[in-house]
Every structure is written in C-alpha cells, then in structure tokens.
Coordinates of C-alpha atoms in Angstrom, one line a residue:
M24 CA 56.5 -27.7 67.3
A25 CA 54.2 -26.2 70.1
E26 CA 55.7 -25.9 73.4
P27 CA 54.5 -27.9 76.1
G28 CA 51.6 -26.2 77.4
A29 CA 50.8 -23.9 75.1
A30 CA 47.4 -23.8 73.6
A31 CA 47.0 -24.9 70.0
T32 CA 46.2 -22.5 67.4
P33 CA 42.8 -23.7 65.9
A34 CA 41.9 -24.7 62.5
P35 CA 39.7 -22.4 60.6
P36 CA 36.2 -24.4 60.8
T37 CA 34.6 -26.2 57.5
P38 CA 32.8 -23.7 55.5
N39 CA 29.1 -24.2 56.1
A40 CA 27.3 -24.9 52.9
W41 CA 24.1 -22.2 53.7
W42 CA 26.8 -19.6 54.6
S43 CA 29.1 -19.7 51.8
L44 CA 25.8 -19.7 49.7
A45 CA 24.8 -16.5 51.4
V46 CA 28.4 -14.8 51.1
T47 CA 28.1 -15.7 47.0
T48 CA 24.8 -14.4 46.7
A49 CA 25.2 -11.2 48.2
V50 CA 28.3 -10.8 46.0
Q51 CA 26.8 -11.9 43.1
A52 CA 24.4 -9.7 43.3
M53 CA 26.2 -6.2 43.8
V54 CA 28.6 -7.1 41.1
S55 CA 25.4 -7.7 38.8
M56 CA 23.8 -4.2 39.8
A57 CA 26.9 -2.5 39.1
L58 CA 26.9 -4.0 35.7
L59 CA 23.6 -3.1 35.0
T60 CA 23.5 0.5 36.4
V61 CA 24.3 2.3 33.2
P62 CA 21.8 0.1 31.4
A63 CA 19.1 1.1 33.8
M64 CA 19.3 4.9 33.1
A65 CA 20.9 4.3 29.3
P66 CA 18.6 7.3 27.5
V67 CA 19.6 9.6 29.8
V68 CA 23.5 8.8 29.9
A69 CA 23.2 8.4 26.2
E70 CA 21.6 11.9 25.8
A71 CA 24.4 13.1 28.1
L72 CA 27.1 11.5 26.0
G73 CA 25.6 12.4 22.6
V74 CA 25.1 9.2 21.6
S75 CA 22.4 7.1 20.7
P76 CA 20.8 4.7 23.2
T77 CA 21.3 1.7 21.0
L78 CA 24.9 1.6 21.7
V79 CA 24.4 0.7 25.5
G80 CA 24.9 -2.6 23.6
V81 CA 28.5 -2.0 22.8
Y82 CA 29.2 -1.0 26.5
V83 CA 27.6 -4.1 27.9
A84 CA 29.4 -6.0 25.3
L85 CA 33.2 -4.2 26.6
C86 CA 31.9 -5.6 30.2
Y87 CA 31.6 -9.0 29.4
L88 CA 34.8 -8.8 26.9
A89 CA 37.1 -7.9 29.8
A90 CA 34.6 -10.5 32.0
M91 CA 35.3 -13.3 29.4
I92 CA 39.0 -12.9 29.9
S93 CA 39.3 -12.7 33.7
S94 CA 36.5 -15.4 33.9
L95 CA 39.6 -17.9 32.4
I96 CA 41.9 -17.1 34.8
G97 CA 39.6 -16.8 37.6
G98 CA 40.0 -20.5 38.6
T99 CA 43.7 -20.4 39.1
L100 CA 43.2 -16.9 40.8
V101 CA 40.7 -18.9 43.2
R102 CA 43.3 -21.1 44.0
R103 CA 46.0 -19.1 44.4
L104 CA 44.2 -15.8 46.4
G105 CA 41.2 -17.8 47.7
A106 CA 37.4 -17.4 46.5
I107 CA 36.8 -14.6 49.2
R108 CA 39.9 -12.5 48.2
V109 CA 39.0 -12.8 44.6
S110 CA 35.6 -11.5 45.3
Q111 CA 36.8 -8.7 47.1
V112 CA 39.0 -7.6 44.3
G113 CA 36.2 -7.8 41.8
L114 CA 34.1 -5.6 43.9
G115 CA 36.5 -2.9 44.1
L116 CA 37.1 -3.1 40.3
C117 CA 33.7 -2.8 40.1
A118 CA 33.5 0.2 41.9
V119 CA 36.6 1.7 39.8
G120 CA 34.6 1.3 36.6
L121 CA 31.5 2.9 38.1
L122 CA 33.7 5.9 38.8
L123 CA 35.5 6.2 35.4
C124 CA 31.9 5.8 33.8
A125 CA 30.7 9.1 35.8
V126 CA 33.4 11.0 33.5
P127 CA 31.3 12.4 30.7
W128 CA 33.7 11.5 28.2
L129 CA 33.6 8.0 25.8
P130 CA 36.7 6.6 26.3
A131 CA 36.7 7.1 30.3
V132 CA 33.2 5.3 29.9
A133 CA 34.7 2.6 28.1
L134 CA 37.5 1.9 30.5
G135 CA 34.8 2.1 33.2
A136 CA 33.2 -0.8 31.0
L137 CA 36.1 -2.9 31.1
C138 CA 36.7 -2.6 34.8
I139 CA 33.8 -3.5 35.6
G140 CA 33.8 -6.7 33.6
A141 CA 37.4 -7.8 34.6
G142 CA 35.4 -7.3 38.5
Y143 CA 32.4 -9.5 37.1
G144 CA 33.7 -12.3 35.3
P145 CA 36.0 -14.4 38.6
I146 CA 33.1 -13.8 40.4
T147 CA 31.5 -17.1 39.4
P148 CA 34.5 -19.3 39.0
A149 CA 34.7 -18.2 42.8
S150 CA 31.4 -19.0 43.9
S151 CA 31.5 -22.5 42.1
H152 CA 34.7 -23.6 43.9
L153 CA 33.1 -22.5 47.3
L154 CA 29.7 -24.3 46.5
A155 CA 30.9 -27.2 44.8
L156 CA 33.1 -28.2 47.9
T157 CA 30.3 -27.4 50.6
T158 CA 27.2 -28.7 48.7
P159 CA 25.8 -32.1 48.5
P160 CA 25.6 -33.6 45.1
H161 CA 21.6 -34.1 45.5
R162 CA 21.3 -30.3 46.1
M163 CA 23.5 -28.6 43.5
S164 CA 20.7 -27.6 41.5
L165 CA 18.9 -26.0 43.8
V166 CA 22.0 -24.5 45.7
F167 CA 23.7 -23.0 42.4
S168 CA 20.3 -21.7 41.3
I169 CA 20.0 -20.0 44.6
K170 CA 23.1 -18.4 44.6
Q171 CA 22.8 -17.4 40.9
T172 CA 19.7 -15.4 41.5
G173 CA 22.2 -12.8 42.8
V174 CA 22.4 -11.9 39.1
P175 CA 18.5 -11.1 38.4
A176 CA 18.6 -9.4 42.0
G177 CA 21.1 -7.1 41.3
G178 CA 19.1 -6.5 38.4
M179 CA 15.9 -5.8 40.1
L180 CA 18.0 -3.6 42.5
A181 CA 19.5 -1.6 39.5
G182 CA 16.1 -1.3 37.7
A183 CA 14.2 -0.1 41.2
L184 CA 16.9 2.1 42.4
V185 CA 18.9 3.8 40.0
P186 CA 16.4 5.8 38.3
G187 CA 15.0 6.7 41.4
L188 CA 19.3 7.7 42.1
L189 CA 18.9 9.2 39.0
L190 CA 16.1 12.1 39.8
L191 CA 17.6 12.4 43.2
V192 CA 21.3 12.7 42.4
G193 CA 21.9 13.0 38.9
W194 CA 23.3 9.9 36.6
Q195 CA 26.8 10.7 37.8
G196 CA 25.7 10.8 41.3
A197 CA 23.6 7.3 40.9
L198 CA 27.1 5.9 39.4
A199 CA 29.1 7.2 42.4
V200 CA 26.7 5.7 45.2
V201 CA 26.4 2.0 43.6
A202 CA 30.6 2.5 43.6
L203 CA 30.3 3.3 47.1
V204 CA 28.2 0.8 48.2
S205 CA 30.4 -1.9 46.3
L206 CA 33.6 -0.7 48.3
A207 CA 31.4 -0.9 51.4
C208 CA 31.2 -4.7 50.7
V209 CA 35.1 -5.5 50.5
P210 CA 35.8 -4.9 54.2
L211 CA 32.2 -6.5 55.3
A212 CA 33.8 -10.3 53.4
Q213 CA 37.2 -9.8 55.3
P214 CA 35.9 -11.6 58.4
L215 CA 35.2 -14.8 56.5
R216 CA 38.6 -15.1 54.5
A217 CA 40.3 -17.3 57.1
A218 CA 37.5 -19.9 57.0
L219 CA 36.4 -19.5 53.2
D220 CA 40.1 -19.1 51.9
A221 CA 41.8 -21.8 53.8
D222 CA 42.3 -24.3 50.8
R223 CA 44.5 -21.8 48.9
H224 CA 47.8 -22.0 47.6
P225 CA 49.5 -19.1 47.6
G226 CA 52.4 -20.5 45.8
Q227 CA 49.9 -21.5 42.2
P228 CA 51.7 -19.7 39.4
L229 CA 49.8 -17.5 37.1
A230 CA 50.9 -19.0 34.0
L231 CA 50.0 -17.8 30.3
A232 CA 48.9 -21.8 30.1
A233 CA 46.3 -20.9 32.6
L234 CA 44.4 -19.2 30.3
L235 CA 43.9 -21.9 27.8
E236 CA 43.6 -25.3 30.0
P237 CA 39.7 -24.3 31.2
I238 CA 38.9 -24.0 27.2
G239 CA 40.5 -27.4 26.6
M240 CA 38.8 -29.1 29.4
V241 CA 35.4 -27.8 27.8
F242 CA 36.6 -29.4 24.4
R243 CA 37.9 -32.7 25.7
H244 CA 34.3 -33.6 27.3
T245 CA 31.4 -33.4 24.7
P246 CA 28.6 -32.6 27.5
L247 CA 30.7 -29.5 28.7
I248 CA 30.9 -28.5 24.6
V249 CA 27.1 -28.6 24.3
L250 CA 26.4 -26.8 27.8
A251 CA 29.2 -23.9 26.5
A252 CA 27.1 -23.6 23.6
C253 CA 23.9 -23.5 24.8
S254 CA 24.8 -20.7 27.4
F255 CA 26.4 -18.4 24.4
L256 CA 22.8 -18.3 22.9
F257 CA 21.1 -18.0 26.3
S258 CA 23.5 -15.5 27.5
A259 CA 22.8 -13.4 24.7
I260 CA 18.9 -13.6 25.4
Q261 CA 19.4 -12.8 29.0
V262 CA 21.5 -9.8 28.4
S263 CA 19.4 -8.3 25.5
V264 CA 16.5 -8.5 27.7
T265 CA 18.2 -6.9 30.8
A266 CA 20.3 -4.3 28.9
Y267 CA 17.4 -3.2 26.4
M268 CA 14.0 -3.6 28.2
V269 CA 14.1 -0.1 29.9
T270 CA 15.0 1.4 26.6
Y271 CA 12.6 -0.8 24.7
L272 CA 9.4 0.4 27.1
H273 CA 10.3 3.9 27.4
E274 CA 10.8 4.4 23.4
S275 CA 8.2 2.2 22.0
L276 CA 5.2 1.8 24.6
A277 CA 6.0 6.1 25.8
M278 CA 6.6 4.6 29.7
T279 CA 8.5 6.8 32.2
L280 CA 11.8 5.7 32.9
V281 CA 10.6 4.7 36.6
A282 CA 7.8 2.8 35.2
A283 CA 10.1 0.9 32.7
G284 CA 12.5 0.3 35.8
V285 CA 9.7 -1.1 37.9
A286 CA 8.6 -3.5 34.9
L287 CA 12.6 -4.4 34.4
S288 CA 12.5 -5.1 38.6
V289 CA 9.4 -7.4 37.8
S290 CA 11.4 -9.3 34.9
Q291 CA 14.4 -9.8 37.2
L292 CA 12.4 -10.9 40.2
A293 CA 10.4 -13.3 38.2
G294 CA 14.3 -14.6 37.3
V295 CA 15.2 -14.9 40.9
V296 CA 11.8 -16.8 41.7
G297 CA 12.9 -18.7 38.6
R298 CA 16.1 -19.8 39.0
I299 CA 15.1 -21.3 42.7
A300 CA 12.1 -23.3 40.9
W301 CA 14.0 -24.3 38.0
G302 CA 16.9 -25.3 40.4
A303 CA 14.2 -27.4 42.7
V304 CA 12.3 -29.0 39.3
A305 CA 15.7 -30.3 38.0
D306 CA 16.7 -31.6 41.4
R307 CA 13.4 -33.4 42.1
G308 CA 12.7 -35.1 38.7
L309 CA 13.2 -33.3 35.6
G310 CA 16.4 -33.5 35.7
P311 CA 19.1 -30.6 34.2
R312 CA 18.6 -31.1 30.4
N313 CA 15.2 -31.6 30.4
T314 CA 14.6 -28.5 32.6
L315 CA 16.8 -26.3 30.0
M316 CA 14.6 -27.8 27.3
L317 CA 11.4 -26.3 28.8
L318 CA 13.3 -23.2 29.2
S319 CA 14.2 -22.8 25.8
C320 CA 10.5 -23.1 24.9
L321 CA 9.4 -20.5 27.4
M322 CA 12.0 -18.4 26.1
V323 CA 10.5 -18.1 22.6
V324 CA 7.1 -17.8 23.8
G325 CA 8.2 -14.8 26.1
A326 CA 10.4 -13.4 23.3
L327 CA 7.3 -13.3 20.8
L328 CA 4.9 -12.1 23.6
T329 CA 7.2 -9.0 24.7
A330 CA 7.4 -7.9 20.8
A331 CA 3.9 -7.8 20.6
L332 CA 3.6 -5.5 23.7
Q333 CA 1.3 -2.3 23.0
A334 CA 1.1 0.9 24.8
G335 CA -2.5 0.6 25.6
W336 CA -2.3 -2.7 27.4
P337 CA -3.0 -2.9 31.2
T338 CA 0.2 -2.8 33.6
G339 CA -0.8 -6.0 35.0
L340 CA -0.6 -8.0 31.8
I341 CA 2.8 -6.1 30.3
W342 CA 4.3 -7.1 34.0
A343 CA 2.9 -10.8 33.4
I344 CA 5.0 -10.9 29.9
V345 CA 7.9 -9.6 30.8
A346 CA 7.7 -12.0 33.7
L347 CA 7.4 -14.8 31.8
L348 CA 10.1 -13.8 29.7
G349 CA 12.5 -12.9 33.0
A350 CA 11.6 -16.5 34.5
S351 CA 12.9 -18.4 31.6
A352 CA 15.5 -16.2 29.8
I353 CA 17.0 -15.1 33.4
G354 CA 16.4 -18.1 35.0
W355 CA 18.7 -21.0 33.3
N356 CA 21.7 -20.0 34.9
G357 CA 21.7 -22.1 38.0
V358 CA 20.9 -25.3 36.5
Y359 CA 23.7 -24.6 33.9
L360 CA 26.1 -24.2 35.9
A361 CA 25.2 -27.2 38.2
A362 CA 25.1 -29.1 35.0
V363 CA 29.0 -28.0 34.6
A364 CA 29.8 -29.0 38.4
R365 CA 28.3 -32.5 37.8
Q366 CA 30.1 -32.8 34.5
A367 CA 33.9 -31.2 35.6
P368 CA 36.5 -34.0 36.8
A369 CA 36.9 -33.9 40.8
G370 CA 38.1 -30.7 42.2
Q371 CA 38.0 -28.6 39.1
A372 CA 34.4 -26.8 39.0
S373 CA 35.9 -23.3 39.2
K374 CA 38.2 -24.6 36.1
A375 CA 35.2 -26.0 34.0
T376 CA 33.1 -23.3 35.2
G377 CA 35.7 -20.6 34.0
G378 CA 36.3 -22.6 30.5
T379 CA 32.1 -22.5 30.0
L380 CA 32.0 -18.9 31.2
L381 CA 34.1 -18.2 28.2
F382 CA 31.4 -19.1 25.9
T383 CA 28.5 -17.8 27.8
F384 CA 30.7 -14.3 28.0
M385 CA 31.3 -14.6 24.5
G386 CA 27.4 -14.8 23.9
V387 CA 27.0 -12.0 25.5
V388 CA 29.8 -9.9 23.6
C389 CA 28.0 -11.1 20.6
G390 CA 24.5 -10.7 21.3
S391 CA 24.2 -7.3 22.5
P392 CA 25.4 -5.5 19.9
T393 CA 23.8 -7.6 17.3
F394 CA 20.5 -6.8 19.2
G395 CA 21.4 -2.9 19.3
A396 CA 22.2 -3.2 15.3
L397 CA 19.2 -5.2 14.7
A398 CA 17.1 -2.4 16.5
A399 CA 18.7 0.3 14.9
G400 CA 18.8 -1.3 11.5
S401 CA 14.7 -2.1 11.4
G402 CA 14.1 0.9 13.3
S403 CA 12.0 -1.2 15.9
Y404 CA 12.9 -2.8 19.4
R405 CA 10.0 -5.4 18.4
V406 CA 12.1 -6.8 15.7
A407 CA 14.8 -7.3 17.7
F408 CA 13.1 -8.6 21.0
A409 CA 11.0 -11.4 18.2
A410 CA 14.3 -12.3 17.0
L411 CA 15.4 -13.5 20.2
A412 CA 13.2 -16.6 19.8
V413 CA 15.9 -17.8 17.3
P414 CA 18.9 -18.8 19.6
A415 CA 16.2 -20.1 21.8
L416 CA 15.4 -22.6 19.2
V417 CA 19.0 -23.4 18.2
A418 CA 19.6 -24.0 22.0
L419 CA 16.6 -26.4 21.9
G420 CA 17.9 -28.1 19.1
L421 CA 21.1 -28.9 20.6
L422 CA 20.1 -30.1 24.0
I423 CA 17.9 -32.5 21.8
W424 CA 20.7 -33.6 19.7
R425 CA 22.7 -34.4 22.9
A426 CA 19.7 -36.3 24.9
R427 CA 19.4 -38.8 21.8
Q428 CA 23.5 -38.7 22.0
A429 CA 23.2 -39.6 25.1
A430 CA 20.9 -42.2 24.9
R431 CA 22.6 -43.9 22.4
E432 CA 26.0 -44.3 24.4
A433 CA 23.6 -45.5 27.3
R434 CA 22.3 -48.3 25.4
A435 CA 25.7 -49.2 23.6
A436 CA 27.1 -49.5 27.5
A437 CA 24.3 -51.6 28.8
P438 CA 25.6 -55.0 27.0
I439 CA 29.3 -54.6 28.5
A440 CA 27.6 -53.8 31.7
T441 CA 25.5 -56.7 31.5
N442 CA 28.1 -59.0 30.1
S443 CA 30.6 -58.2 32.9

C-alpha cells in the first residue's frame, strides 16, 4: 500500500488502435524486407555462391520452415513476453540471419535463412494480438489489411533499394546495411513496451503442448480449417511471385536487375494498395469470403498474363500486368487474418493466427521449391508462372464449398430460431 501522501504510480495508458497499427505495420515491413533481400538480388548471390538462381526457392523455403515453427509458439511467447518484446526479438534474429547470409558459404546462408524465418514467424501473431485488442469489430478487415501492407511494403523496399545497394556496396554490403537497419529498429520500439505489453503474463509456461494447441484450435473449427487451406494455396502463389519476379524478368525478358527490381516494387506497391482496398471492400458489403473468391479469380488472370509477358512489350503494360498479379496474389492477407480473428474464440486471436499460419507457411515451404523445380524441369519460368493459376482455382473451389455449407447451416438453424 502506498504511504499517505505518496503519489500513486500511474498505470500505462490503454493502447491506441491507430498507434498499435503504425507500430505493427512498421515492424512487419522491416522483417519482410529482411526476408526478401536475398531474393531481390538472387542472380548475383547465386553466381557468387556457384549455384543456380532457381535455388532461391530452397532459401525461401528454409526461411518459412523456421517461421512455421516459430509462429506456433508465437501466441505463447506474446502472452509471456509481450507483443513488443516478441517483435524486438524477431528484428534481432532477422539481423543475425542477414549477417550470416553475407558469409559466402552455403551452410552459413542456410543457417541465416533459418534465423530470418525464426524472427519472421512470431511477428504476425504478435500484431494480431495487439490489433484484436484495440480494433472495433466493424473495422477489423480494414485495419488488419492496413497492417498487412507491411509485407508488400517490405518487398517494395527490397525491390527498390537492394539492387541499388548491390551496385554501391556489393551483395554482402547490401545484406549488412539491411541488418543494421533492422537492429536500429529494436531500441526505437522500446518506449512503447510499457503501454503495449501491459497485458503480458511472465509466468506463462513454455510447454511443448503450446506447439500443438494452436493446431488443435484450427481443426476444431471448420471455418478455420477452410481459411487455413486457402492460405496454404495463396501463400504458395504469393511467395513464388515475390521470390521469382526479379529472376524471371531478368532472365526471360532480358531486363536489367534494376529494371526488374522496379517491376517487383510495382507489384509490391499494388499489393499495398490492394490490401487496403480489399479490406475496405470486405468491411463495406462484399464480406471476407466473397472478397477472397474475387481475389482467387484475379490471381488466375494475373498469373496467366504474367506468364505471357514478352520482352518487346511497353514497360507500362508490363507494370500493369505485374500490378494486377500483385494486387491479388499479395493483397489477400489482411482480409484472411481479419476473418481468422473473427472466427477465433474470444481472447485467442494470436493463438488462432499462429495455428493457421502453420498452414500459410507450409504453403511457402512447399510452393517455392515446387515453383523452382517446375521452372528448372521445364526450362521455362513462363510455365511455372502459368501453373500458379491451379492453386488459385483450388482455393476458389474450397471457398465456394464453404459458402454453400454455411448457407445450409443457416437454413437448418432458421426453424430452430423461429420456434424458440
């Protein structure tokens, strides 16, 4: 008890929704840029290491393999350490991973990829925890979509800045610069911790069961299963577009690395705009499921048009096509995460997000190497880009099936509600 006359220690203020949004978006952009730094200069890094550029898919798969595991314990870590502290640890791990990737030795690059993925994985559960606490339900799709613009924004920064850094300081220097920026963000977030991590529980156990509980939560809820399956398919498309766009345009259309990097930035910028726009569309009438159906259709069209690109086409037309693909293949995440948060039990948004992200990251782990193998086996990146239409069509079928199932459930429940 305080002594008479002593001033009471004020409690940390309740986190503001828009402030939480700004912080989580910035962190998401930084870790996304860290993950995409190597793919943004893959041809040069591959030449330095004496390997094929198609192996960038293996690099990305290693990143997301580690992210898949770390995302499962993300919810528990957030409860124990706080969302800001988890974000700081994630930034630090990404910086360490980038420095390891600068060592011209394949095992070091592989270890670096695992470190980057371990830092990347818990970021989304941490941000979902903050935003679910501070966001009104009627704004969830929009707010989560704005936060998820951090992913393509990071890709846009990687595409716009990394090729230029490569020319200035070499590929190892570029990795070191991005690592230093990641580390610089760690102390900048510290003043926010008192307010935003006030709900942490330091005694939360880190038991092995924590790895399995988020998966069990997904399998206990059919809507979460469908969303998880769709995220598996969508993420396979997204990572293939992001990881291979520069290499495809450089090798198949004879673009310079800088020009190909600009095109990647255009597709990522379209993803930024798309995430905000699709969130608004979902909140203001179309609904999350119908919005995801529309995005599936646009992914099919965008993948086929990208596969048809020719070197002699006007730059503006090429940018328009990669923008269409980016707006859909990169623009779906916010609507999806908001839908997961809505379907999760009360107070369990971070755990449900971690569980569904297991499948999201599995899509990356499987999709990126598959894309690379298909490109190498066929001898054509065009074939691989055209093949991206297949998972988009499968996701569309799943969403249509779930919509019909939900309609049947609603009709079955209607007589019960009327009689009661």
